[in-house]
Tab-separated table of C-alpha atoms and ligand atoms in Angstrom:
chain	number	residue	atom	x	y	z
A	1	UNK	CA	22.985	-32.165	-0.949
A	2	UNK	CA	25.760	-34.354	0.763
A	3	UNK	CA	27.076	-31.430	2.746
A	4	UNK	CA	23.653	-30.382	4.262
A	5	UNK	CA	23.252	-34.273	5.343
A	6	UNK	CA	26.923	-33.725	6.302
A	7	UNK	CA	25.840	-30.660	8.406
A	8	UNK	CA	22.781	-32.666	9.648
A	9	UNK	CA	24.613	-35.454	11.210
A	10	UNK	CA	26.058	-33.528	13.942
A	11	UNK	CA	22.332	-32.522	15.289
A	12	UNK	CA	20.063	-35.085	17.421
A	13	UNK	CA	17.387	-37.229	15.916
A	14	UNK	CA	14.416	-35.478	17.208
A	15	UNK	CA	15.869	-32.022	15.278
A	16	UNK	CA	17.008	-34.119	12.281
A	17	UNK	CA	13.539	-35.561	11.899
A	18	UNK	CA	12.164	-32.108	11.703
A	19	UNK	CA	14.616	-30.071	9.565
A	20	UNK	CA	16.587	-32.750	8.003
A	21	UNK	CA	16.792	-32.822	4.244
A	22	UNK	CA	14.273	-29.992	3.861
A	23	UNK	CA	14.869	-28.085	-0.101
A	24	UNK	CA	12.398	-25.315	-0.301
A	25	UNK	CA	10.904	-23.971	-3.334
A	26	UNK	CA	11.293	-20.382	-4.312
A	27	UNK	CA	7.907	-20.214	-2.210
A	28	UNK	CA	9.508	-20.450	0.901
A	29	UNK	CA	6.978	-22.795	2.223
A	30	UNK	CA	6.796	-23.656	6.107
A	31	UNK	CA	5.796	-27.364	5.406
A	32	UNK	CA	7.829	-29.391	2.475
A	33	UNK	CA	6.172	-28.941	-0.849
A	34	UNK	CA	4.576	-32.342	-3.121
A	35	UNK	CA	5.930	-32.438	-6.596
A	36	UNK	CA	3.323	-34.907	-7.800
A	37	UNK	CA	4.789	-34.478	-11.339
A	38	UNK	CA	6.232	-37.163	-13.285
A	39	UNK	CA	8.365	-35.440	-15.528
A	40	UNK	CA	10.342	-32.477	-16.162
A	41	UNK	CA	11.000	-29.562	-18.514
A	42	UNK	CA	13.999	-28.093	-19.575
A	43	UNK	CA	14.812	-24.435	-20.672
A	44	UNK	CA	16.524	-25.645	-23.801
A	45	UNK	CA	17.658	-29.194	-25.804
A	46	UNK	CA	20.922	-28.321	-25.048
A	47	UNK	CA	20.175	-28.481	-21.508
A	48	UNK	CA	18.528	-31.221	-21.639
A	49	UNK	CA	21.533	-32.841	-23.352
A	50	UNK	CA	23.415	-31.902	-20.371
A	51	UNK	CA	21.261	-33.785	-17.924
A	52	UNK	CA	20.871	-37.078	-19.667
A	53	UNK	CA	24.486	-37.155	-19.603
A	54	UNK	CA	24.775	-36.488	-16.038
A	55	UNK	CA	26.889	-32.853	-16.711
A	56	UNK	CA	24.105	-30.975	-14.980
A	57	UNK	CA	22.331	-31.340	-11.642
A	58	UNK	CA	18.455	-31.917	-11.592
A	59	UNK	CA	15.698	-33.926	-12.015
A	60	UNK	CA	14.761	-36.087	-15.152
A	61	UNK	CA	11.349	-38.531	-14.493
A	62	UNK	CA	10.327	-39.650	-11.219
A	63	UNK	CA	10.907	-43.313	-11.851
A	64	UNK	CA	13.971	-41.948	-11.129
A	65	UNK	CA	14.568	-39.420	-8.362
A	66	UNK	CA	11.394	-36.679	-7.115
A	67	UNK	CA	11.939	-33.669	-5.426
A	68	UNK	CA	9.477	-34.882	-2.354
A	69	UNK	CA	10.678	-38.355	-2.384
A	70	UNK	CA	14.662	-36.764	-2.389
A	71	UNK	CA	13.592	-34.940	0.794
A	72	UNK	CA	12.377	-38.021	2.302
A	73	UNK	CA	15.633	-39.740	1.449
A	74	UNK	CA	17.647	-37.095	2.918
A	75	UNK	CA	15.889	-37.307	6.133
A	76	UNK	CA	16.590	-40.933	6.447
A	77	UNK	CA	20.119	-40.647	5.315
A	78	UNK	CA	20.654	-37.868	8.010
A	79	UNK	CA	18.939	-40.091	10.733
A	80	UNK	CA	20.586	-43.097	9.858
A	81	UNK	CA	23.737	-41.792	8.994
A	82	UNK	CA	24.129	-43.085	5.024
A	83	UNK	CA	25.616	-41.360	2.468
A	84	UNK	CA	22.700	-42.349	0.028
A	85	UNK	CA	19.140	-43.775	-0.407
A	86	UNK	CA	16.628	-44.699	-2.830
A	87	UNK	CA	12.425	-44.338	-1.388
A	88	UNK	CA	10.460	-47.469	-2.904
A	89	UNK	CA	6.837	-48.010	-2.755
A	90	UNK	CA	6.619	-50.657	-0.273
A	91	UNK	CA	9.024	-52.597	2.583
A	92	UNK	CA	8.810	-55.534	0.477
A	93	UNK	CA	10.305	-53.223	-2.707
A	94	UNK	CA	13.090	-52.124	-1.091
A	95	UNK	CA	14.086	-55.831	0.302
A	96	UNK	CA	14.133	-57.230	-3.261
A	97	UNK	CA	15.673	-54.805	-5.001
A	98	UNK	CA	18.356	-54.576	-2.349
A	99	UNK	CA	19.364	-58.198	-2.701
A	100	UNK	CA	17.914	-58.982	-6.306
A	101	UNK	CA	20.382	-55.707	-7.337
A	102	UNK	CA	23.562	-57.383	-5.797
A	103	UNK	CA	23.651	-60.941	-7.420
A	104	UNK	CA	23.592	-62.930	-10.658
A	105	UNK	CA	22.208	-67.027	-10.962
A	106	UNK	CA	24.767	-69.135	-9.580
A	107	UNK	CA	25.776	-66.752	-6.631
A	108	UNK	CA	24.562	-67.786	-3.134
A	109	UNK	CA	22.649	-65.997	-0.012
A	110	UNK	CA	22.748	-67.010	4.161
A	111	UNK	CA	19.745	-65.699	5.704
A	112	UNK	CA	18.597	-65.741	8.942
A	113	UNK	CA	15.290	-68.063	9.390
A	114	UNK	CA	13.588	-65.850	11.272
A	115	UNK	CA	11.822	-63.803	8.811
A	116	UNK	CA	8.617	-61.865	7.895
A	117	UNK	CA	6.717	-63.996	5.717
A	118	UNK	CA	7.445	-62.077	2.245
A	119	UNK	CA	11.254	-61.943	2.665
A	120	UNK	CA	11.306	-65.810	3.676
A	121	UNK	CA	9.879	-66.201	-0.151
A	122	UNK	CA	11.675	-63.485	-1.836
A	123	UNK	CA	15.638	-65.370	-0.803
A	124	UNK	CA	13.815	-68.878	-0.721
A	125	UNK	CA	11.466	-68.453	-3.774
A	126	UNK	CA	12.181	-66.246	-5.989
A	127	UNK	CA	15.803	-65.892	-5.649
A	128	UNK	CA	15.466	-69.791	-6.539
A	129	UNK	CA	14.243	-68.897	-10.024
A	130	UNK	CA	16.604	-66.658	-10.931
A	131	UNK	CA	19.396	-69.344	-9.924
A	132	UNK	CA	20.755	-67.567	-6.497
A	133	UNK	CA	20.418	-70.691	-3.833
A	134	UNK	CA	20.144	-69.547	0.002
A	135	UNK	CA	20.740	-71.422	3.164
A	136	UNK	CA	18.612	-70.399	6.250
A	137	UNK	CA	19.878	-71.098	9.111
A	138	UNK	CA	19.288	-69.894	13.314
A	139	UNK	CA	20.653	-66.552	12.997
A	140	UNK	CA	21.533	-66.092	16.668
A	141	UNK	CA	24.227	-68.851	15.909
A	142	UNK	CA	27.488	-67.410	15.122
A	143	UNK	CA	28.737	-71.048	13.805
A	144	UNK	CA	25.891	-71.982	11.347
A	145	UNK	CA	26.318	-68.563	9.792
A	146	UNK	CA	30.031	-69.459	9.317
A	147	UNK	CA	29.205	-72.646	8.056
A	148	UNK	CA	27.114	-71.501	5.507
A	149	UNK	CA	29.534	-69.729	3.264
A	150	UNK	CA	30.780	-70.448	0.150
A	151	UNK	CA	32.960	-69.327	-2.191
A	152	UNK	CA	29.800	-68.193	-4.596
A	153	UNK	CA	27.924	-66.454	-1.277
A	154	UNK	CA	27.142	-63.113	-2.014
A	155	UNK	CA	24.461	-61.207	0.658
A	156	UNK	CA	24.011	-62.044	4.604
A	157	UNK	CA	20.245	-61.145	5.312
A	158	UNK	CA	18.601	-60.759	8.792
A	159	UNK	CA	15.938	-59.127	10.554
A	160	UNK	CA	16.810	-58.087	14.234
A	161	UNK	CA	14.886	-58.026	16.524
A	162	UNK	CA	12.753	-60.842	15.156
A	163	UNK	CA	8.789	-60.847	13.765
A	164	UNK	CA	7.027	-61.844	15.790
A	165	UNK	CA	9.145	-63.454	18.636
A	166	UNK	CA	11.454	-60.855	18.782
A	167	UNK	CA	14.752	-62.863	18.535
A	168	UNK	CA	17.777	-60.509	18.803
A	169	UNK	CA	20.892	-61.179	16.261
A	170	UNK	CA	24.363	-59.967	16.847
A	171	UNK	CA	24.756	-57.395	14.088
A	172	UNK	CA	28.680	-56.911	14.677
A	173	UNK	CA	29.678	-60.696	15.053
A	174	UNK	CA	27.827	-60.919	11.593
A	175	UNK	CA	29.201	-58.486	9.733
A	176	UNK	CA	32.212	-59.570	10.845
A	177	UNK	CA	31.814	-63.084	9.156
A	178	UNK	CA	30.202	-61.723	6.322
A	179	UNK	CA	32.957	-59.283	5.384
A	180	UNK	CA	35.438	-61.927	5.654
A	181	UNK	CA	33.573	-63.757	3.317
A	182	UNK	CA	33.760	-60.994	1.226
A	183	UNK	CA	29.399	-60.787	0.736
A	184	UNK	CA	27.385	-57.305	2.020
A	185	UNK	CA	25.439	-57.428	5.110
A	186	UNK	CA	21.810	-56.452	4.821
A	187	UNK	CA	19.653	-55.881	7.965
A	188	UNK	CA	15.910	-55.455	7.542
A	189	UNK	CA	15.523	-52.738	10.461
A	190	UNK	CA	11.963	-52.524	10.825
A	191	UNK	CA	11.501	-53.887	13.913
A	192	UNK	CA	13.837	-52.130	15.995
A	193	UNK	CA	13.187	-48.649	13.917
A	194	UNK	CA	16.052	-46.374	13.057
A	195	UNK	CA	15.715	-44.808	16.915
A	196	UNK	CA	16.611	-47.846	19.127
A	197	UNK	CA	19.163	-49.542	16.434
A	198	UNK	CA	22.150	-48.009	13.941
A	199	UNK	CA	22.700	-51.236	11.922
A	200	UNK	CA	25.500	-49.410	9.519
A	201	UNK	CA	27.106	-48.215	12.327
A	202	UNK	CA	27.142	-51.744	13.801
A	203	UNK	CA	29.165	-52.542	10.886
A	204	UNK	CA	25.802	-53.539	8.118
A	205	UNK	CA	26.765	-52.587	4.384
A	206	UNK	CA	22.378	-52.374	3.554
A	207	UNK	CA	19.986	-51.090	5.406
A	208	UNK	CA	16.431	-51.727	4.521
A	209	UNK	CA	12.773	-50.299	5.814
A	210	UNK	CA	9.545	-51.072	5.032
A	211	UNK	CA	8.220	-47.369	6.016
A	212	UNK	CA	4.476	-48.143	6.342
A	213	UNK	CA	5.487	-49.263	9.654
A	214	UNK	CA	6.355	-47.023	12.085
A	215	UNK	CA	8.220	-44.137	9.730
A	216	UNK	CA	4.373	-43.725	8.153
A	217	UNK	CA	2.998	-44.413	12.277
A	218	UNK	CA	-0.480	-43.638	11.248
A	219	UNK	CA	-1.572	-46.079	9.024
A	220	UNK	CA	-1.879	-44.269	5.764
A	221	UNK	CA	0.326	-45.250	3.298
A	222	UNK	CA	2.826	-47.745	1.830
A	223	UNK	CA	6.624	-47.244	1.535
A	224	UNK	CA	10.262	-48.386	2.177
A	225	UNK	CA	13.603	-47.110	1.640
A	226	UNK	CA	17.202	-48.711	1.074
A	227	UNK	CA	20.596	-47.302	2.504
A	228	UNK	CA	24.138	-47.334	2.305
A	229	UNK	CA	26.963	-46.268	0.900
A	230	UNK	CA	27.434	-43.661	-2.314
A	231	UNK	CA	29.670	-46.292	-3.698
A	232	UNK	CA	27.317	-49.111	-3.423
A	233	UNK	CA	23.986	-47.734	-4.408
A	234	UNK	CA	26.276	-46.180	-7.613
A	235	UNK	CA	27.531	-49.673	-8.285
A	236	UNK	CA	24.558	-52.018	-7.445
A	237	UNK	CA	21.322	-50.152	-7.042
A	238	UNK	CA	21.374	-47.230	-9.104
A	239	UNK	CA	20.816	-48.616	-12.650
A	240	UNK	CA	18.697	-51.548	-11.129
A	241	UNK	CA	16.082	-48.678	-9.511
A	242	UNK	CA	15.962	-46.586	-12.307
A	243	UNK	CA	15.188	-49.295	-15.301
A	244	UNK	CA	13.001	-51.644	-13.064
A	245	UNK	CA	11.373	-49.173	-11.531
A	246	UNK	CA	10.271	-49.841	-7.552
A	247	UNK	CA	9.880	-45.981	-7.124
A	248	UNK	CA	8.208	-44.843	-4.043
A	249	UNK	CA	5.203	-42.405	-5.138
A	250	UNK	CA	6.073	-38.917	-4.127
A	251	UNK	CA	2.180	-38.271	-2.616
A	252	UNK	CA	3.765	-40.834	-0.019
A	253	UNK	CA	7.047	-39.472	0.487
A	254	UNK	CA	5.878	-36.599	1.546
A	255	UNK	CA	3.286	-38.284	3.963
A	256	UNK	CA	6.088	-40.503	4.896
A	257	UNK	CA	8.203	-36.801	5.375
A	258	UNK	CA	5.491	-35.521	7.892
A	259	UNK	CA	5.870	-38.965	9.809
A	260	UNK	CA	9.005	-38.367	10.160
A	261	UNK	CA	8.871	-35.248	12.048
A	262	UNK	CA	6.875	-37.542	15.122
A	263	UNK	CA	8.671	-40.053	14.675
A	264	UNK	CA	11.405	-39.861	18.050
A	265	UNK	CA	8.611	-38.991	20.001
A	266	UNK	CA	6.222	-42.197	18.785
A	267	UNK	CA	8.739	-44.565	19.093
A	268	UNK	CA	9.844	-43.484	22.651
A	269	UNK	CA	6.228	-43.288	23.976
A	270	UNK	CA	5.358	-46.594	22.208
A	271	UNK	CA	8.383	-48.417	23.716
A	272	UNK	CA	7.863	-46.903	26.764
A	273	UNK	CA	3.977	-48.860	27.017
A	274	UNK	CA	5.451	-51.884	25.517
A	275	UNK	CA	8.021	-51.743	28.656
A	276	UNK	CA	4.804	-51.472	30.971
A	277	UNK	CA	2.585	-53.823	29.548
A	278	UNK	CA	5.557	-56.401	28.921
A	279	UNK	CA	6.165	-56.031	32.978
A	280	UNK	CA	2.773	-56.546	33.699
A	281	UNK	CA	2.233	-59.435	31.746
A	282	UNK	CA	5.069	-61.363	33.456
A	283	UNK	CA	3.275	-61.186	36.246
A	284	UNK	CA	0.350	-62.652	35.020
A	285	UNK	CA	-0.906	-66.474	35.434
A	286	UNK	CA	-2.721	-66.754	32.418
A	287	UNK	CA	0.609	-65.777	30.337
A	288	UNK	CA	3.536	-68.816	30.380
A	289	UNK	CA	6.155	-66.345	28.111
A	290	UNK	CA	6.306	-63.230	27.505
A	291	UNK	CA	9.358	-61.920	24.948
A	292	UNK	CA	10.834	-58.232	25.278
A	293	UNK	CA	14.178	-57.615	24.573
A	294	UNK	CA	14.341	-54.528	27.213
A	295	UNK	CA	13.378	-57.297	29.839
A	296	UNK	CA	16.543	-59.236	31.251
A	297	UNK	CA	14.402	-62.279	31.502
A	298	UNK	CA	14.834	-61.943	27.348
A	299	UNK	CA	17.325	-64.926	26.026
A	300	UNK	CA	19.527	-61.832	24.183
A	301	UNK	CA	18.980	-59.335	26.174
A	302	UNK	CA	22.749	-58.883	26.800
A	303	UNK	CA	22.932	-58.473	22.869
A	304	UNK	CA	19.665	-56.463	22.609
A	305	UNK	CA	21.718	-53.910	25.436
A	306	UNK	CA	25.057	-53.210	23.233
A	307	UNK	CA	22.842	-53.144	20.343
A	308	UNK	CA	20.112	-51.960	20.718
A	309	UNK	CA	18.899	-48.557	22.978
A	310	UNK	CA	15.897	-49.345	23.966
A	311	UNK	CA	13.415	-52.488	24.078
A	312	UNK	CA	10.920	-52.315	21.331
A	313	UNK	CA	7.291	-50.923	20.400
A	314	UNK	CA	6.189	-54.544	20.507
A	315	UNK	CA	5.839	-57.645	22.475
A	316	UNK	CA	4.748	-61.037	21.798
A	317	UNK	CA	3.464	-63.315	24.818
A	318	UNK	CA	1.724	-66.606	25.479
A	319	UNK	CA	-1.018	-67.280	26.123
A	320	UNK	CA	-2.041	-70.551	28.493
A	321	UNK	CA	-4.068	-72.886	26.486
A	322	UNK	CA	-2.995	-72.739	22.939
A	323	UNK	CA	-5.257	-71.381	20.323
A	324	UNK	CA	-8.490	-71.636	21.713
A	325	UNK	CA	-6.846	-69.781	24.661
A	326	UNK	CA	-5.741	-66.857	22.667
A	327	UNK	CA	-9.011	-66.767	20.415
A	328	UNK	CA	-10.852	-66.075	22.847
A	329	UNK	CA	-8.577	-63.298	24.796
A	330	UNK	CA	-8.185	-61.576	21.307
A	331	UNK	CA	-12.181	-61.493	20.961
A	332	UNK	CA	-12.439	-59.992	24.708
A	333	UNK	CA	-10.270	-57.019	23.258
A	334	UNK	CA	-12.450	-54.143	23.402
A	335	UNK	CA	-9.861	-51.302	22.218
A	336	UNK	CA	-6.818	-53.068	20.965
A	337	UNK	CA	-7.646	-54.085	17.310
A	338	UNK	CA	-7.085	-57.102	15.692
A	339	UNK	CA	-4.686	-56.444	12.796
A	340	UNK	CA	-1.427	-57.932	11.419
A	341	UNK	CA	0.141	-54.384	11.066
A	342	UNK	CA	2.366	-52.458	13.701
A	343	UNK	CA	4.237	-49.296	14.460
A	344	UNK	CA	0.495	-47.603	14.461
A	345	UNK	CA	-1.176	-45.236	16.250
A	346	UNK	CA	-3.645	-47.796	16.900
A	347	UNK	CA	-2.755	-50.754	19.155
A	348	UNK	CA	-2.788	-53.834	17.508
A	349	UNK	CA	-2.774	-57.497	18.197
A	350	UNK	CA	-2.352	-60.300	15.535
A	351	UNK	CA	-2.461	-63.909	16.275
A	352	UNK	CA	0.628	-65.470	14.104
A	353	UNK	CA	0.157	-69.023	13.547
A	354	UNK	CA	-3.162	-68.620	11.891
A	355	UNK	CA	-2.555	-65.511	9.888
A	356	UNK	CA	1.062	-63.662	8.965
A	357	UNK	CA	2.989	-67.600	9.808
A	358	UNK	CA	0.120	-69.571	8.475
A	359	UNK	CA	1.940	-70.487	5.574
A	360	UNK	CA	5.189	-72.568	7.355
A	361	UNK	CA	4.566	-75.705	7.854
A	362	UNK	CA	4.487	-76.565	11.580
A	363	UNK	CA	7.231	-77.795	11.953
A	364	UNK	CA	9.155	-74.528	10.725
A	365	UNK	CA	6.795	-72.809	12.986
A	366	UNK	CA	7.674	-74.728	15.719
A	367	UNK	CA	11.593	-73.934	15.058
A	368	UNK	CA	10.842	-70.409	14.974
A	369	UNK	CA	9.287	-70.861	18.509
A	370	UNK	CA	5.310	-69.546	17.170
A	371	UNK	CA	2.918	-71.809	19.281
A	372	UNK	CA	-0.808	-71.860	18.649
A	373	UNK	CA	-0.931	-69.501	22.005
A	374	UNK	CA	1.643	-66.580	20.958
A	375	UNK	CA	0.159	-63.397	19.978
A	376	UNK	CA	2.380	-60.035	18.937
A	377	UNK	CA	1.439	-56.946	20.509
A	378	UNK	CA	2.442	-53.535	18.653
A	379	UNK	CA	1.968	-50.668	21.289
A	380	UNK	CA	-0.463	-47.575	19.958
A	381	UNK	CA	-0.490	-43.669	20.808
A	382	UNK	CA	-3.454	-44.530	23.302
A	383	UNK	CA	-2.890	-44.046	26.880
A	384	UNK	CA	-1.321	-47.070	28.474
A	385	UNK	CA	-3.261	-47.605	31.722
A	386	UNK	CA	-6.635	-47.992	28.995
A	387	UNK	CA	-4.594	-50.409	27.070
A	388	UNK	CA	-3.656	-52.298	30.366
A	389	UNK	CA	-7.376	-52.085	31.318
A	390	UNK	CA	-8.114	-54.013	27.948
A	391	UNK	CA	-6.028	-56.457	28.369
A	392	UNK	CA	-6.824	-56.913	31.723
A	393	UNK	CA	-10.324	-57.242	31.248
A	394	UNK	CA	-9.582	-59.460	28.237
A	395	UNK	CA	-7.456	-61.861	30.384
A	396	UNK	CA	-10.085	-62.413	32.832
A	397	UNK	CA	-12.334	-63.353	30.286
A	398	UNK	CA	-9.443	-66.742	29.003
B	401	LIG	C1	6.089	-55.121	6.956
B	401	LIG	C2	7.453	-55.638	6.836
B	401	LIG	C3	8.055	-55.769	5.581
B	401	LIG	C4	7.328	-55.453	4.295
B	401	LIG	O1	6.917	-54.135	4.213
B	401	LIG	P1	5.693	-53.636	3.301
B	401	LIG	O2	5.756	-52.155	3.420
B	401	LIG	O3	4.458	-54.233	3.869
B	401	LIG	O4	5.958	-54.118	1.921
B	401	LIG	C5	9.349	-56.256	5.537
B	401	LIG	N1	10.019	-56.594	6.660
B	401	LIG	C6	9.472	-56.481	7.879
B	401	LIG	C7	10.257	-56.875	9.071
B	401	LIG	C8	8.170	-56.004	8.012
B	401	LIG	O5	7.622	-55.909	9.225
């Protein structure tokens, strides 16, 4: 299995997306088959002997490893370049296991502040519980994440670029002061997607996803995935995965799979609209910000550029007038929906401070730079000139 993701890494995404990680039954089916079994049989006791002890290849129960969800793993591994992976059922799976897997009460996290909502409480919450402190600090300062260690620090964990105002964080300068420190680096790579950002080639130990995003890209299903090295999912994740089972259902691996194959072409077309309609916006009266980290008006757009290659699928503006303000131009939207997801097919439009931020206080909102007048715009399959139209129209109507 190694050497075909081996063989893989020399192609380009767009084939890798299509082919990569494929096993085919003895069916010889076009289209990668669903196990949706949760077991398995063996021919004899003896052999199944030999598997529980690890002498002989194959599967065992799903909680596991699944033939669907292994293909799905593959894929990722040969897009992303790891040299293993482990499908969960949800973003927010993969994130805790990654960092719950790697550290004991008394050991210590650094986080960047900047986070979506459910990772903020998963290394402030319920890491708490278990005894693991964390210090968040402003990840796009070099110093405060050097003057966060300790000697009991264990994980780094960011999100680059930034929900929802699309702050850009030196992956390279961190993982720098991480591994000096002697703790992993885990990026949370949803945001930029695996086609505009390598994070483990930028020098990241962990790589999570939450795949509903734009991996799934049509709004079906829940999933995640975490990467990295054979050695450390062996020695951290392995045994964690298996006995408290975050397993990623194999019905949505292989929808997940079939994502995959549009995936280089979604992401390119979406960040080409978010280009546009970022562009057009700055021109715009009504809007006093907008952020995109393809724009060089962006404050880390020279890190977003070594980084990064591309922009993003989404971009978050303000609007003139606070809340009221961008009530009122999110009710004009006629085709752009209102909904707190992104990477769809759909354009969609949430309004953070009221909804997926509602829950800092406003003074941590404030830090994070979410006014009552930002909204975050994730760019849809629809053609851009009627999404420009919409928001047009919408505009007028503030
Ligand atoms: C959505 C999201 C998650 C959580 O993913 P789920 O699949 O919803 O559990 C984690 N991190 C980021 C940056 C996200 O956007």
């Amino acid at each position: 299995m190694l050497k075909r993701a081996d063989k893989n890494r020399k192609l380009k995404p767009a084939t890798l997306m299509v082919h990569g990680g494929t096993t085919r039954s003895g069916f010889g089916e076009t289209s990668e088959a669903m196990f949706l079994t949760q077991g398995f049989v063996y021919p004899t006791a003896e052999a199944a002997e030999a598997r529980f002890k690890g002498e002989e290849p194959g599967y065992i129960y799903s909680r596991y490893a699944n033939p669907t969800t292994r293909m799905f793993e593959e894929r990722m591994m040969a897009l992303e370049g790891a040299e293993d992976a482990r499908g969960t059922a949800s973003g927010m799976a993969a994130v805790a296991a990654a960092i719950q897997c790697q550290v004991k009460a008394g050991d210590h996290i650094v986080a960047a502040r900047a986070l979506f909502g459910s990772c903020r409480y998963v290394v402030e919450t319920v890491m708490a519980r278990c005894g693991v402190s964390c210090t968040l600090i402003d990840g796009r300062d070099l110093g405060q994440w050097q003057a966060a260690v300790r000697p009991e620090t264990k994980v780094f964990f960011m999100e680059t670029p930034t929900n929802p105002t699309l702050e850009v964080i030196d992956i390279p300068a961190v993982a720098e002061i991480a591994h000096q420190a002697e703790a992993t680096l885990v990026v949370d790579n949803v945001f930029a997607t695996p086609i505009h950002q390598k994070p483990l080639e930028l020098g990241a130990d962990i790589v999570v996803y939450s795949a509903t995003k734009h991996i799934d890209g049509q709004g079906r299903c829940l999933g995640g995935i975490i990467l990295s090295s054979k050695d450390w999912i062996d020695e951290n994740l392995h045994e964690y995965y298996r006995h408290t089972g975050p397993a990623l259902s194999p019905f949505n691996a292989w929808t997940l799979l079939k994502g995959l194959e549009t995936l280089p072409l979604r992401v390119n077309q979406q960040t080409h609209a978010a280009a546009t309609i970022a562009d057009r916006l700055a021109e715009r009266s009504e809007v006093s910000r907008v952020l995109y980290p393809g724009r060089d008006d962006h404050p880390d757009a020279a890190i977003a550029r070594r980084q990064m290659a591309a922009g993003s699928t989404l971009v978050a503006f303000s609007i003139d007038g606070g809340k009221e303000a961008a009530f009122r131009f999110i009710d004009a939207l006629e085709i752009i929906l209102i909904s707190n997801n992104l990477g769809d097919a759909k354009t969609l439009i949430t309004h953070p401070a009221t909804t997926t931020h509602k829950n800092l206080s406003p003074e941590a909102r404030a830090e994070l730079g979410i006014g009552d007048g930002l909204v975050r715009l994730s760019l849809g399959l629809e053609d851009v000139e009627d999404i420009w139209d919409d928001i047009d129209g919408a505009l007028a109507a503030v």
